[in-house]
XYZ file of C-alpha atoms in Angstrom:
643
model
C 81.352 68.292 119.285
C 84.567 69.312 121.284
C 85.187 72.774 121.224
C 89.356 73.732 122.590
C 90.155 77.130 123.857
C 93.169 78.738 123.774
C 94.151 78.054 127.247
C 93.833 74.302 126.395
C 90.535 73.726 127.770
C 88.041 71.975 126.305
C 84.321 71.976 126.765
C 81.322 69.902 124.342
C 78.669 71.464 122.805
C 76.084 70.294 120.481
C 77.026 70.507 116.826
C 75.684 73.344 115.211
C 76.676 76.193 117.902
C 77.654 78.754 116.789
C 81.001 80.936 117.949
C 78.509 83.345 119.455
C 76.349 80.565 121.242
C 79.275 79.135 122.540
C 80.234 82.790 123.560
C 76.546 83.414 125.534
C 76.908 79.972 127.249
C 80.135 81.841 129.121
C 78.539 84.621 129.822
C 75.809 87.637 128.065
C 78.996 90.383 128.978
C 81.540 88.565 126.590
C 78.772 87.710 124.062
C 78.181 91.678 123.634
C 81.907 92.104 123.033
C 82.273 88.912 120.330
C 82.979 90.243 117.089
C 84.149 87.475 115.009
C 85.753 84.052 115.844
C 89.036 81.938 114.717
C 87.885 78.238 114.134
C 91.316 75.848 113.212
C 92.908 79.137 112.950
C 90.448 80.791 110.300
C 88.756 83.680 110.987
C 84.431 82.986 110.676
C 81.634 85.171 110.945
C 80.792 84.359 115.303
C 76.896 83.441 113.991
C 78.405 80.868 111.261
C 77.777 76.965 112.898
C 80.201 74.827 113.578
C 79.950 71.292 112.800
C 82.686 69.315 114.371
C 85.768 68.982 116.372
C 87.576 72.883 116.375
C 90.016 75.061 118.266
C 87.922 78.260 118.859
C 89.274 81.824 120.017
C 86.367 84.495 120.487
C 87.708 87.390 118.788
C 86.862 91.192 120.456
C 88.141 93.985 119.325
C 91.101 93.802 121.469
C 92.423 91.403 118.681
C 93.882 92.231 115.359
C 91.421 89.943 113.378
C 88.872 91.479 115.398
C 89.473 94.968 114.428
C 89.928 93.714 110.572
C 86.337 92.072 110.571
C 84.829 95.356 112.235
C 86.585 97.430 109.510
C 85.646 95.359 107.212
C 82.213 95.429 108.074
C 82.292 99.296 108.065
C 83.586 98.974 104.054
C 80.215 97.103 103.563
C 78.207 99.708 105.663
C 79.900 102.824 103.988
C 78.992 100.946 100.589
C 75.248 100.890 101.807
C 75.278 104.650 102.113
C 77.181 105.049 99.133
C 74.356 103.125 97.185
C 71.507 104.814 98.771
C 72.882 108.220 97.870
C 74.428 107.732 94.448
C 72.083 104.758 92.727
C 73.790 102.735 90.138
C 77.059 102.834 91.736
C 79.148 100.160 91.116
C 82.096 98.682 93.746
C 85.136 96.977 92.953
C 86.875 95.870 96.962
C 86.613 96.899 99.962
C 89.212 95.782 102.845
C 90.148 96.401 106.190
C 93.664 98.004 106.069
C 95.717 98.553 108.426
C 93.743 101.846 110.134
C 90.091 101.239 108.932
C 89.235 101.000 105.489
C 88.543 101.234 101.643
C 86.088 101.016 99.302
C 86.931 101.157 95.329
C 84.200 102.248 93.837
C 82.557 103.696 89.753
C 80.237 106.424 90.395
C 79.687 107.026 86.519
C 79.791 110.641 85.701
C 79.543 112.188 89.439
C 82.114 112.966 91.877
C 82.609 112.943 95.491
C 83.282 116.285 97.145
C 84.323 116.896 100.863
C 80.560 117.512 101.707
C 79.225 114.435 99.985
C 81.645 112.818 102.890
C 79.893 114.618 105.535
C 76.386 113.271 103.871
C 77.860 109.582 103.806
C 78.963 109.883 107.607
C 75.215 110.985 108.153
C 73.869 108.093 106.346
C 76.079 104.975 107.679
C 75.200 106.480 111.548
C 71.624 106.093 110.555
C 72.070 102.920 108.821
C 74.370 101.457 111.795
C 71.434 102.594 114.719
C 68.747 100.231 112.557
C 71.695 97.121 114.463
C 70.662 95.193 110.568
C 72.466 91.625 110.749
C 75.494 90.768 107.981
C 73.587 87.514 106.936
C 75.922 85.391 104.656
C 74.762 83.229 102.161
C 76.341 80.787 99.546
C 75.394 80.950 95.831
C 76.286 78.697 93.345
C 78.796 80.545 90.522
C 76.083 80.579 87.856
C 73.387 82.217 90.014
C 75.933 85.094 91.138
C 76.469 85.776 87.527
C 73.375 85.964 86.655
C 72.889 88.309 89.666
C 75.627 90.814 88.699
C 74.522 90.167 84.913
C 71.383 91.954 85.897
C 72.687 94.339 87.472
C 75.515 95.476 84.570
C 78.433 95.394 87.290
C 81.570 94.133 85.417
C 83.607 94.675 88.255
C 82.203 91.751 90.527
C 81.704 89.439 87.288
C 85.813 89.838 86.813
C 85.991 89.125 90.498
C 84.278 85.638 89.847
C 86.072 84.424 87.029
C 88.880 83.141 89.740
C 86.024 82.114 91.668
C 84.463 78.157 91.949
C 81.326 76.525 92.588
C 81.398 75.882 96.216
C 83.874 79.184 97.498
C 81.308 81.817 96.701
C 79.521 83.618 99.100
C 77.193 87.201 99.560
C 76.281 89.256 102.184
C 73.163 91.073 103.275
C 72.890 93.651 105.590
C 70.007 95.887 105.319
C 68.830 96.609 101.907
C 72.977 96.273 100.545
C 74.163 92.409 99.149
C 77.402 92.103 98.113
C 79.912 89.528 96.613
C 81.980 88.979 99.506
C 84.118 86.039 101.261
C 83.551 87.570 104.919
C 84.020 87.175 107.719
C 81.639 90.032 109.186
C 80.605 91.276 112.716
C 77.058 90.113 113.828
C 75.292 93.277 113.410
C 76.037 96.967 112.195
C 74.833 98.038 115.755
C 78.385 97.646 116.808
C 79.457 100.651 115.002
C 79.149 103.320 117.157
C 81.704 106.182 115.562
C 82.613 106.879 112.234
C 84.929 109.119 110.558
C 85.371 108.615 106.573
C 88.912 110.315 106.195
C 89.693 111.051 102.149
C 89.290 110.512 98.544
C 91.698 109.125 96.244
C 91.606 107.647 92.959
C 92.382 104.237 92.225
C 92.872 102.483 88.904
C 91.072 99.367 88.540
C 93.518 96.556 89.419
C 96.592 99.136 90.528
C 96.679 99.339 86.391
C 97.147 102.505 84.920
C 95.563 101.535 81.894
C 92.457 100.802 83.538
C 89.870 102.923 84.444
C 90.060 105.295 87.275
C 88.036 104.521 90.100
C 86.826 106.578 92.950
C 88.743 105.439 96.525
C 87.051 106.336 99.738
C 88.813 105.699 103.348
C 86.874 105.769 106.745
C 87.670 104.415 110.159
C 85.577 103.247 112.491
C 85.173 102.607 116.549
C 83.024 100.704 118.903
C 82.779 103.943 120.982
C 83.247 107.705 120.165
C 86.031 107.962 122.605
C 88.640 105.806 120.833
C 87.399 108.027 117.583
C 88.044 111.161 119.323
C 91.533 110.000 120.796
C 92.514 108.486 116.973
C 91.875 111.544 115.655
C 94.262 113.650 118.169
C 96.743 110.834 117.725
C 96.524 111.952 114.036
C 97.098 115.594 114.292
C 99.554 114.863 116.680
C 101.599 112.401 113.831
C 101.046 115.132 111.483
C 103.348 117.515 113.690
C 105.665 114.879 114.164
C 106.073 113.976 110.347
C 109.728 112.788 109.850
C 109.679 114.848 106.356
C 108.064 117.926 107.802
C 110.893 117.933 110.916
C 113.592 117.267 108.634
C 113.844 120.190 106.611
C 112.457 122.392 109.812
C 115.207 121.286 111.602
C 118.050 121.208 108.671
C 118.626 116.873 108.756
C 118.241 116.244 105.834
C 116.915 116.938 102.022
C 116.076 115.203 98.490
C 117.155 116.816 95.556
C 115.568 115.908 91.851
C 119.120 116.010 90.516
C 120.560 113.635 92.643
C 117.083 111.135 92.331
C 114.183 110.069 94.478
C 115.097 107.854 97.404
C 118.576 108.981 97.856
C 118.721 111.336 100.574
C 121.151 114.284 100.949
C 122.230 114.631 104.844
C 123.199 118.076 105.855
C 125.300 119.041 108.745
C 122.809 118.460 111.420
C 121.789 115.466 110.357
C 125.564 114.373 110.108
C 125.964 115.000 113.522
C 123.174 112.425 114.617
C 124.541 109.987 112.317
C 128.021 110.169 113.903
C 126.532 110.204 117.650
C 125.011 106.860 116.562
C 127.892 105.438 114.896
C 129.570 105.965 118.202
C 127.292 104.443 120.606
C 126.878 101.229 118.100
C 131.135 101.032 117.933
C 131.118 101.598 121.541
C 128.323 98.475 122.483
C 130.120 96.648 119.827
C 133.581 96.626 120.980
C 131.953 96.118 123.990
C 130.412 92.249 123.000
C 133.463 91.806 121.345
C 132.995 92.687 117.754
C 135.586 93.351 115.123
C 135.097 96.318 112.310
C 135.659 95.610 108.700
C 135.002 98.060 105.323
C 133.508 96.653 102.362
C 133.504 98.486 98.771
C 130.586 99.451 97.393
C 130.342 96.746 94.351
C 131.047 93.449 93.619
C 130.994 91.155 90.564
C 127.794 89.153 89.309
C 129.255 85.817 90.543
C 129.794 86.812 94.310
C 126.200 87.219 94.227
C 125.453 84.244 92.414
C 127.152 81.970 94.866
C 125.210 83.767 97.588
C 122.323 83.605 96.552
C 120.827 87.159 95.995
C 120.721 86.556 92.759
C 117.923 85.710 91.525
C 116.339 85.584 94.974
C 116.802 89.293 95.328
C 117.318 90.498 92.061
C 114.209 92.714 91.246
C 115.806 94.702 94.557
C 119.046 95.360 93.136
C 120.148 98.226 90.667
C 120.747 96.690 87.260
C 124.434 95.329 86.422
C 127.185 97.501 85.181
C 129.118 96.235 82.542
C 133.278 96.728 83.043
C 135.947 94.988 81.059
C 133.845 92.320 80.040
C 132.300 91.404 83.475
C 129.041 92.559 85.433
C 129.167 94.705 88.600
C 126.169 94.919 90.962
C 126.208 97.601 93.374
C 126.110 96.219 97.223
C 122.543 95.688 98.187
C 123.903 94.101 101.250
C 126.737 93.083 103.226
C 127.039 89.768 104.251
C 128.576 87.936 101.051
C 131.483 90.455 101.728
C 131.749 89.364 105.043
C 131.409 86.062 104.319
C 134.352 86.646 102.038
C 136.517 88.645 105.223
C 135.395 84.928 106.637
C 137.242 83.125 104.340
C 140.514 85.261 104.069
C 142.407 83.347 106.617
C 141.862 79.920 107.870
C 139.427 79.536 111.016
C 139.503 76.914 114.292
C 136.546 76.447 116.741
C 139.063 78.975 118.812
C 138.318 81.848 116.690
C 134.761 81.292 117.251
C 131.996 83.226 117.776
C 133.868 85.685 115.040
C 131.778 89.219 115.129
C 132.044 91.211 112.090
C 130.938 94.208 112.233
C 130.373 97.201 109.564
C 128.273 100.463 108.870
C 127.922 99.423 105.556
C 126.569 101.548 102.604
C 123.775 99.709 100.433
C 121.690 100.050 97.472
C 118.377 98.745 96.616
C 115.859 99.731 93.644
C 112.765 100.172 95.869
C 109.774 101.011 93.315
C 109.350 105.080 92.990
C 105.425 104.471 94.421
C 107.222 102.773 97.632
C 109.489 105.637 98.442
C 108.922 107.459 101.782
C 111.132 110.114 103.068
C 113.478 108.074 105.337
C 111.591 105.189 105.981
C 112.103 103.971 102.227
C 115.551 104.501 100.670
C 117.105 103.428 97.461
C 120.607 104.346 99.622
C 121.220 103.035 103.198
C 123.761 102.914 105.824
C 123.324 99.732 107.582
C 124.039 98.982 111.304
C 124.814 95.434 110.101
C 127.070 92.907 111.679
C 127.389 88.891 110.883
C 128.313 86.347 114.038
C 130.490 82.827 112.914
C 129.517 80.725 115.377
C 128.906 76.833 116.442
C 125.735 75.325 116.869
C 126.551 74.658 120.722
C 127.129 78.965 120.768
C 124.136 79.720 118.768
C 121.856 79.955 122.003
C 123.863 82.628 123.856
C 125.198 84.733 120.587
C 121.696 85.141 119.496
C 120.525 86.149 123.055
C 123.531 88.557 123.590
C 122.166 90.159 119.975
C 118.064 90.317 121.672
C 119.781 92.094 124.930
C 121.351 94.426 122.716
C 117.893 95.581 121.344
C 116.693 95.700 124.828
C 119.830 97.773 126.034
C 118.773 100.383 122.702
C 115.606 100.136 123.458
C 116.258 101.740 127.054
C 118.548 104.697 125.503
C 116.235 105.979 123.241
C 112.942 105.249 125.205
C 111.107 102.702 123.780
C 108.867 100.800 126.028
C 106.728 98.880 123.551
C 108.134 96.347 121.242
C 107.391 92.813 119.931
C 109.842 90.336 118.085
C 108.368 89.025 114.725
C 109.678 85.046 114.161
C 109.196 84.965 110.568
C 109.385 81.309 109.232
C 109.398 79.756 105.923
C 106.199 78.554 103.484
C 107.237 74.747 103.157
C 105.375 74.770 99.760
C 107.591 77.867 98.521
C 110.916 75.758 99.442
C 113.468 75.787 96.107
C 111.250 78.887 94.845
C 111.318 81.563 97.560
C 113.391 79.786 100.623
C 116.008 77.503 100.259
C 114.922 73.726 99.383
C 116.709 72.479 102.716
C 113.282 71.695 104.930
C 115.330 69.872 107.732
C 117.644 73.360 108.071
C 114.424 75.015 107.910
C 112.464 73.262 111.207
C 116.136 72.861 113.396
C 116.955 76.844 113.270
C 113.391 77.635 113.241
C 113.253 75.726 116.511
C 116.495 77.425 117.940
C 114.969 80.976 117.508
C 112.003 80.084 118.665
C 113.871 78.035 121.801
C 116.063 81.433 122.655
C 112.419 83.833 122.458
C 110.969 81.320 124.835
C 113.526 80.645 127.132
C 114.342 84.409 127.755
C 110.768 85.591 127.947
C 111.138 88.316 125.248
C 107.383 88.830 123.670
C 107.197 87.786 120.317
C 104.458 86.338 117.718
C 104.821 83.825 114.933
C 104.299 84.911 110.608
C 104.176 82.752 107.970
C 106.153 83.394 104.571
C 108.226 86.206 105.476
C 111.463 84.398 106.567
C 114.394 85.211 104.902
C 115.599 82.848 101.194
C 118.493 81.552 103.916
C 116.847 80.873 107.149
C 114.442 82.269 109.743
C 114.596 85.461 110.856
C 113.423 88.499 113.553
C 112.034 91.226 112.638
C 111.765 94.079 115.616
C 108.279 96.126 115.342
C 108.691 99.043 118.494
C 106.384 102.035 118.581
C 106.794 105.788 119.173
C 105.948 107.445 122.614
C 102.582 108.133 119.734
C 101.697 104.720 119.693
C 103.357 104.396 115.944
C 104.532 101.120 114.569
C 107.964 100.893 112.777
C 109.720 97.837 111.866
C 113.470 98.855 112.972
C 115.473 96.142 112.544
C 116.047 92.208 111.840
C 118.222 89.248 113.392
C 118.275 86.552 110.797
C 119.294 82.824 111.307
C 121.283 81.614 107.930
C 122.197 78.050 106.984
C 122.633 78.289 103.861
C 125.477 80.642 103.020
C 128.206 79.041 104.793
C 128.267 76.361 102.660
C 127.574 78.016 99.547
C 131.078 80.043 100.357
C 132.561 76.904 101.346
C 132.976 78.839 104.755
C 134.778 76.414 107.197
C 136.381 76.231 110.836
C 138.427 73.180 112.086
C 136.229 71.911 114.834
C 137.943 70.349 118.246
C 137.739 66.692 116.172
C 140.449 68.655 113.673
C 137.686 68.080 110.830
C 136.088 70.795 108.651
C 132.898 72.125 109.762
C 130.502 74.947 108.328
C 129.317 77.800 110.970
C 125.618 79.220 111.500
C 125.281 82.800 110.741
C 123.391 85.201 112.553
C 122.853 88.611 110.712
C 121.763 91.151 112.767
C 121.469 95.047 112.259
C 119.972 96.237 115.608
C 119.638 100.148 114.686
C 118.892 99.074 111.343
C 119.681 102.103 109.141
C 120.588 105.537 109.567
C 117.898 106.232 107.320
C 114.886 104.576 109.208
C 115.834 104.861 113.034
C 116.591 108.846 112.540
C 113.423 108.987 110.517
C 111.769 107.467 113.906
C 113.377 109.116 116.271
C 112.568 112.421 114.774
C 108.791 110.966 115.080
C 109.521 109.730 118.541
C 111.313 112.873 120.177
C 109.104 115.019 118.262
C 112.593 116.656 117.025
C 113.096 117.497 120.372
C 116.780 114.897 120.852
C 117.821 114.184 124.145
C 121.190 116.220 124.521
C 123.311 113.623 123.527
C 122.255 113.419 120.011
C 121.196 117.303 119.347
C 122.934 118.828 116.816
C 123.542 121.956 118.887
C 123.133 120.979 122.636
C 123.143 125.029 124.283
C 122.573 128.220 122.584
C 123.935 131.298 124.244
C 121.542 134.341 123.617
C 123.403 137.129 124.475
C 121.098 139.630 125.841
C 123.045 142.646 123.900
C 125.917 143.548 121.810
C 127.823 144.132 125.127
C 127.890 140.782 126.455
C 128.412 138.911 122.493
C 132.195 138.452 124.195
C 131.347 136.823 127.482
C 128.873 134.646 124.889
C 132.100 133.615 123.443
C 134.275 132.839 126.076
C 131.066 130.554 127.496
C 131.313 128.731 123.395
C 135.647 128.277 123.860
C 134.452 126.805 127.362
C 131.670 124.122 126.039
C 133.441 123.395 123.176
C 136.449 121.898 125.265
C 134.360 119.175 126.868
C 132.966 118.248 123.813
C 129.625 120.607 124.753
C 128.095 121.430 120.699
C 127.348 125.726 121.451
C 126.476 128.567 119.020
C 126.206 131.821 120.146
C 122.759 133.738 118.930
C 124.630 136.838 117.830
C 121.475 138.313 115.805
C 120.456 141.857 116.625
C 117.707 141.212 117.445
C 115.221 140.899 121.384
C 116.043 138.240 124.161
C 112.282 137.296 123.512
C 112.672 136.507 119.807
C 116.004 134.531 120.412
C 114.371 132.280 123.224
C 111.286 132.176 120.906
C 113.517 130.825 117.321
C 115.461 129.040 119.796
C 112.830 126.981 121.051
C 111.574 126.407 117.485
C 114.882 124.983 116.584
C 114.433 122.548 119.388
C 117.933 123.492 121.262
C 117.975 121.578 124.648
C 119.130 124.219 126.602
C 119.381 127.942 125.716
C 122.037 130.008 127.775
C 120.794 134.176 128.524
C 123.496 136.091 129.188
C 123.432 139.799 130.331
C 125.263 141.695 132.650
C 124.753 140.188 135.840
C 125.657 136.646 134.403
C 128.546 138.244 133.263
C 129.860 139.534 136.720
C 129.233 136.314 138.052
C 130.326 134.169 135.219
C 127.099 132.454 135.215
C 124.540 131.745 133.083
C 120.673 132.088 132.902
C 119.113 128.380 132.053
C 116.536 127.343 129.587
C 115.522 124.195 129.174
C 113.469 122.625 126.244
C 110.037 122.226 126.954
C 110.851 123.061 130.914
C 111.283 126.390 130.623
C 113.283 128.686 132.947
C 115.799 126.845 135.461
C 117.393 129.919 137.172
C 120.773 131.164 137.435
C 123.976 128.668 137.831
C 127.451 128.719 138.067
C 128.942 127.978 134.125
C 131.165 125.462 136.119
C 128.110 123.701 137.779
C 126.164 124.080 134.118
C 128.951 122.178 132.128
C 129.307 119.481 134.957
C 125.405 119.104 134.541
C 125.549 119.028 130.497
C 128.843 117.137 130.180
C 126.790 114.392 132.780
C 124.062 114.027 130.664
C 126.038 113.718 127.621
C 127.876 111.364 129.033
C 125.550 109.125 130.005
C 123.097 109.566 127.787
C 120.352 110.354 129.726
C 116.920 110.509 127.364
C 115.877 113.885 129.128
C-alpha cells in the first residue's frame, strides 16, 4: 500500500502496517514519541492496521489530537482506579477536554472526598508503571448488550441504543474494558504525571431531571515537569482572574438588580473604555473609516430581510410588542449599516465605503454560559462593515489583518493564530446560506489573502458564519491563555437581501461584498483579557490613575497639589494620597492598586520642585526634575509604550 506524509512524500509498505510500524521503520526515537495517528484525516489508535492507500500524520504530543488521545486515555486509566477502589461503580463518558479530562461516573451510595482523590492518584501511578496496552476490539451490538446486561450498567446500554452493528467497539487495558470508540495511546506507560484536579456533579445527560452523577477531572503529562509548570501556570491564572481584578481594582461590578450578564462599569473601568475608544477612532480615521450611531432596536422585518432571524434567533432577547409591531433589541450592527448603505445612492467612486461604529448589542446568552466579561448579555462592539468590489476585496481585507497585527503590537501579544471558519456543504439552506458557489469563491479569497501575506492560520469546519466565511482571531496572554478576541467575516449574502447597490464603471447596478470586522472585539472581552494579560498592572496609557503623589506629611499635601494642577494640564491622570497615614503604607496600598508610578514628596523634593520616583513593579527610580518626569510620562502616554 502507499502510505503519503504530510510533506507530500510517499513511501510503500506492506498492507497491514500499522501507524506505529510505519513510525519504527523511520526511526525507534519517533516511535517512542507516537501517540496516535491521523489516517484520511481520522484520528486511529497508532497499533490499528492499515489496509490500503492513506494519508498518514504520526501524531506526538506536540499535536492537538495527540494530547486529546493521551487525555483520553488517562479518563480510561482514572476509571481503572476508580473501579478497583469503589467495585460496582458504574461510568457514563469520559472525554478529553480541553485541559485533561472527565469521567461521569454512579458510585451508588458513597462519595468522593478530597482524600479519596489522593488514593485514586496513588492507584492510576501504579496502574500506569505496569505500561498495560489499550487493546481495542469490535463486538457485535447484541454481544455488548449482553455484556453490560450482566453487568446491570444502564448507562452504557443507553449509550448503544444510537449505536449499529458494525460501529461498536471496547477497550482493554489491564483488568478495565470499556464501551468506547477510541482512539487510545499504545500503552498506559506513557503516563508519567498525574494530577486529578476536582469533583463536580453532573446530571446524567446535562438533564436536571436525571440523576446526579459524580464528575471527576484530572490532567495528565508525559513528564512531571510539564505537570509541575501547569500547575504554577494555574495559580498564576488564579491571581490574574479577570473577576477577582475587577472589583480589586474598581472596573467593574454585577448587580442582581440590574441581571446576570449585564455588567455595571465604574469610573475606572470607564476610563479604559474611553482610552480604547480613542486609539480604535484614531487607527480608524486613519484607514479611512467613517463613524455612524445606530439606535438600540429595530423592527422584526429589518431582521427578517437580514437574515438573523431565524438564523440567530435563540440569541436574541424576545420581541417587544409597540403599536401593533415587534421590536427586537440590536443583537448586532450590520443590518443598520447596511441600511446607512442604502440612504443615498452609491458609484464604484464611493467605494471601499468604511462604516464604522462602537455599537451597543444585546444577546440572550444562556445563564450557565455567563462568565464575568468574557460572556455578556450587553456588549459594546468595536464593529465596522467595508462596501467594497470584488477587484478591492484582496487589499481591504488585508488592511483589516494588519490592523490586528498593528493591536497586537500595542498591547503585547506575540502569539496568535487566524481561525478560517468555512461552511458544512450538507448544512447549506439550514445553518449557512443555500448559495454553494458564493460559498467556495469567498472561501477561496480569504483563504488567498492568509496565504499570500503569510499570516498563520488553520482551517475549521462548520463554524462559518449563516452569510459567508469568516476569521476568528485566537491570541494568548503573556500566561499562555487562549481567548478568541475578535472576527473578520466575508458576507455575500446581505447585500442583496437589502437590495444594496453601487453603479459600477459599466453604469449598471452591482451588489458589494461585505467584510465585517470588529478587531478589539468588545469592551467587555478585550478588558476582561487585558486585565488577565497585564495582570492589572496597564501600561500608563490605559491606567486609570497613571501617578500617585504620596505626600510624605501634612506639610508638603500643598506642593502634592500644585504637582496634580501640573499633570493634569498635559492630560497626566494624578491623585494625591492625602491619608494620614506612613510613606510605607501609601507606597504599600499604592502598589496594590497597581498605580504605574507613585510620586514621594517631602521636603527636599519640595525645595527642588522635584519628585521621588516609583515605578510599578521596578521599584525606586531616584529623584528627577517634575519637568523631566512629565516629559517622561507625557512620552509614554503618547506613544503608548506597553511598559
Amino acid at each position: 500500500m502507499n502510505i503519503q506524509f504530510p510533506d507530500g512524500a510517499v513511501r510503500s509498505y506492506e498492507a497491514g502496517f500499522s501507524a506505529m510500524d510505519i513510525a519504527k521503520s523511520i526511526s525507534e526515537g519517533l516511535a517512542r514519541k507516537v501517540l496516535a495517528a491521523s489516517v484520511n484525516g481520522q484520528v486511529w489508535d497508532a497499533n490499528r492496521p492499515i489496509y490500503e492507500d492513506s494519508t498518514l500524520k504520526l501524531l506526538t504530543w506536540d499535536d492537538q489530537d495527540g494530547k486529546s488521545t493521551f487525555w483520553h486515555s488517562s479518563a480510561h486509566l482514572m476509571a481503572e482506579a476508580v473501579e478497583s477502589l469503589f467495585p460496582g461503580v458504574k461510568f457514563w463518558v469520559g472525554p478529553a477536554i480541553e485541559k485533561g479530562f472527565y469521567y461521569d461516573m454512579d458510585l451508588g451510595d458513597k462519595k468522593l472526598s478530597e482524600e479519596d482523590l489522593a488514593a485514586l492518584e496513588k492507584k492510576m501511578n501504579e496502574l500506569a508503571k505496569q505500561n498495560n496496552a489499550y487493546v481495542r476490539k469490535a463486538m457485535p451490538k447484541a454481544e455488548a448488550i449482553q455484556f453490560f446486561t450482566e453487568k446491570g450498567d444502564e448507562y452504557k446500554l443507553d449509550l448503544l441504543q444510537n449505536l449499529n452493528d458494525g460501529e461498536i467497539t471496547f477497550y482493554t487495558q489491564g483488568a478495565f474494558t470499556d464501551l468506547c470508540r477510541g482512539p487510545h495511546i499504545p500503552a498506559t506507560g506513557a503516563i508519567k504525571a498525574i494530577k486529578l484536579m476536582s469533583i463536580a456533579g453532573a446530571y446524567w445527560k446535562g438533564d436536571e431531571k436525571n440523576k446526579m452523577l459524580t464528575r471527576v477531572y484530572g490532567v495528565t503529562f508525559p513528564n512531571q515537569k510539564e505537570l509541575d509548570e501547569y500547575l504554577q501556570l494555574l495559580e498564576e491564572a488564579k491571581k490574574r482572574d479577570h473577576r477577582k481584578l475587577g472589583k480589586e481594582l474598581s472596573i467593574f461590578t454585577m448587580d442582581d438588580d440590574v441581571g446576570p450578564g449585564l455588567p455595571l462599569w465604574l469610573p475606572n473601568g470607564t476610563i479604559i473604555i474611553e482610552e480604547l475608544e480613542r486609539l480604535a477612532k484614531e487607527t480608524e480615521e486613519d484607514a479611512g473609516y467613517k463613524r455612524v450611531v445606530t439606535p438600540h432596536i429595530a423592527k422584526e422585518s429589518m431582521y427578517l430581510t437580514s437574515g438573523h432571524l431565524p438564523y440567530y434567533q435563540d440569541s436574541m432577547y424576545p420581541p417587544m410588542e409597540l403599536e401593533g409591531q415587534k421590536y427586537y433589541l440590536k443583537a448586532m450592527n450590520c443590518p443598520h449599516h447596511h441600511k446607512i448603505f442604502a440612504a443615498e445612492p452609491k458609484s464604484y467612486k464611493d467605494l471601499p465605503l468604511r462604516l464604522a461604529e462602537y455599537g451597543t448589542c444585546y444577546r440572550y446568552e444562556q445563564s450557565g454560559e455567563l462568565f464575568g466579561l468574557m460572556r455578556v448579555r450587553c456588549l459594546h462592539m468595536n464593529d465596522a462593515h467595508i462596501y467594497c468590489t470584488k477587484e478591492q476585496f484582496y487589499e481591504e481585507f488585508k488592511a483589516v489583518n494588519d490592523m490586528y497585527l498593528k493591536y497586537f503590537k500595542i498591547f503585547g501579544v506575540d502569539k496568535y493564530v487566524m481561525r478560517l471558519s468555512l461552511h458544512e456543504p450538507s448544512k447549506l439552506g439550514k445553518k449557512y446560506v443555500d448559495e454553494p458557489e458564493l460559498w467556495k469563491e469567498t472561501e477561496a479569497m480569504v483563504r488567498d489573502v492568509l496565504i499570500k501575506t503569510g499570516t498563520p492560520f488553520v482551517e475549521v469546519q462548520d463554524e462559518a458564519a449563516f452569510y459567508g466565511p469568516k476569521i476568528d482571531v485566537q491570541i494568548w496572554s503573556t500566561i499562555g491563555r487562549e481567548f478568541t478576541l475578535a472576527t473578520n467575516q466575508v458576507d455575500f449574502a446581505q447585500g442583496r437581501r437589502f437590495k444594496l447597490e453601487f453603479t459600477n464603471q459599466e453604469n449598471k447596478p452591482e451588489t458589494p461584498l461585505i467584510i465585517h470586522r470588529a478587531p478589539l472585539g468588545t469592551h467587555e472581552r478585550f478588558i476582561g483579557f487585558l486585565l488577565e494579560h497585564y495582570a492589572g498592572k496597564f501600561p500608563v496609557w490605559l491606567a486609570p490613575v497613571q501617578a500617585k503623589i504620596l505626600p510624605i506629611s501634612d506639610k508638603f499635601l500643598p506642593y502634592a497639589k500644585e504637582i496634580v494642577k501640573e499633570l493634569k494640564k498635559v492630560g497626566v491622570r494624578a491623585e494625591v494620597d492625602d491619608r494620614n497615614e506612613k510613606i510605607g503604607k501609601k507606597i504599600r496600598d499604592t502598589e496594590l492598586l497597581k498605580v504605574p508610578y507613585m510620586l514621594v514628596v517631602g521636603e527636599k523634593e519640595m525645595n527642588e520642585q522635584a519628585v521621588s520616583v516609583r515605578r510599578q513593579g521596578k521599584g525606586d527610580l531616584g529623584i528627577k526634575s517634575l519637568r523631566t518626569f512629565i516629559e517622561e510620562i507625557v512620552d509614554e502616554k503618547f506613544h503608548r509604550k506597553s511598559d
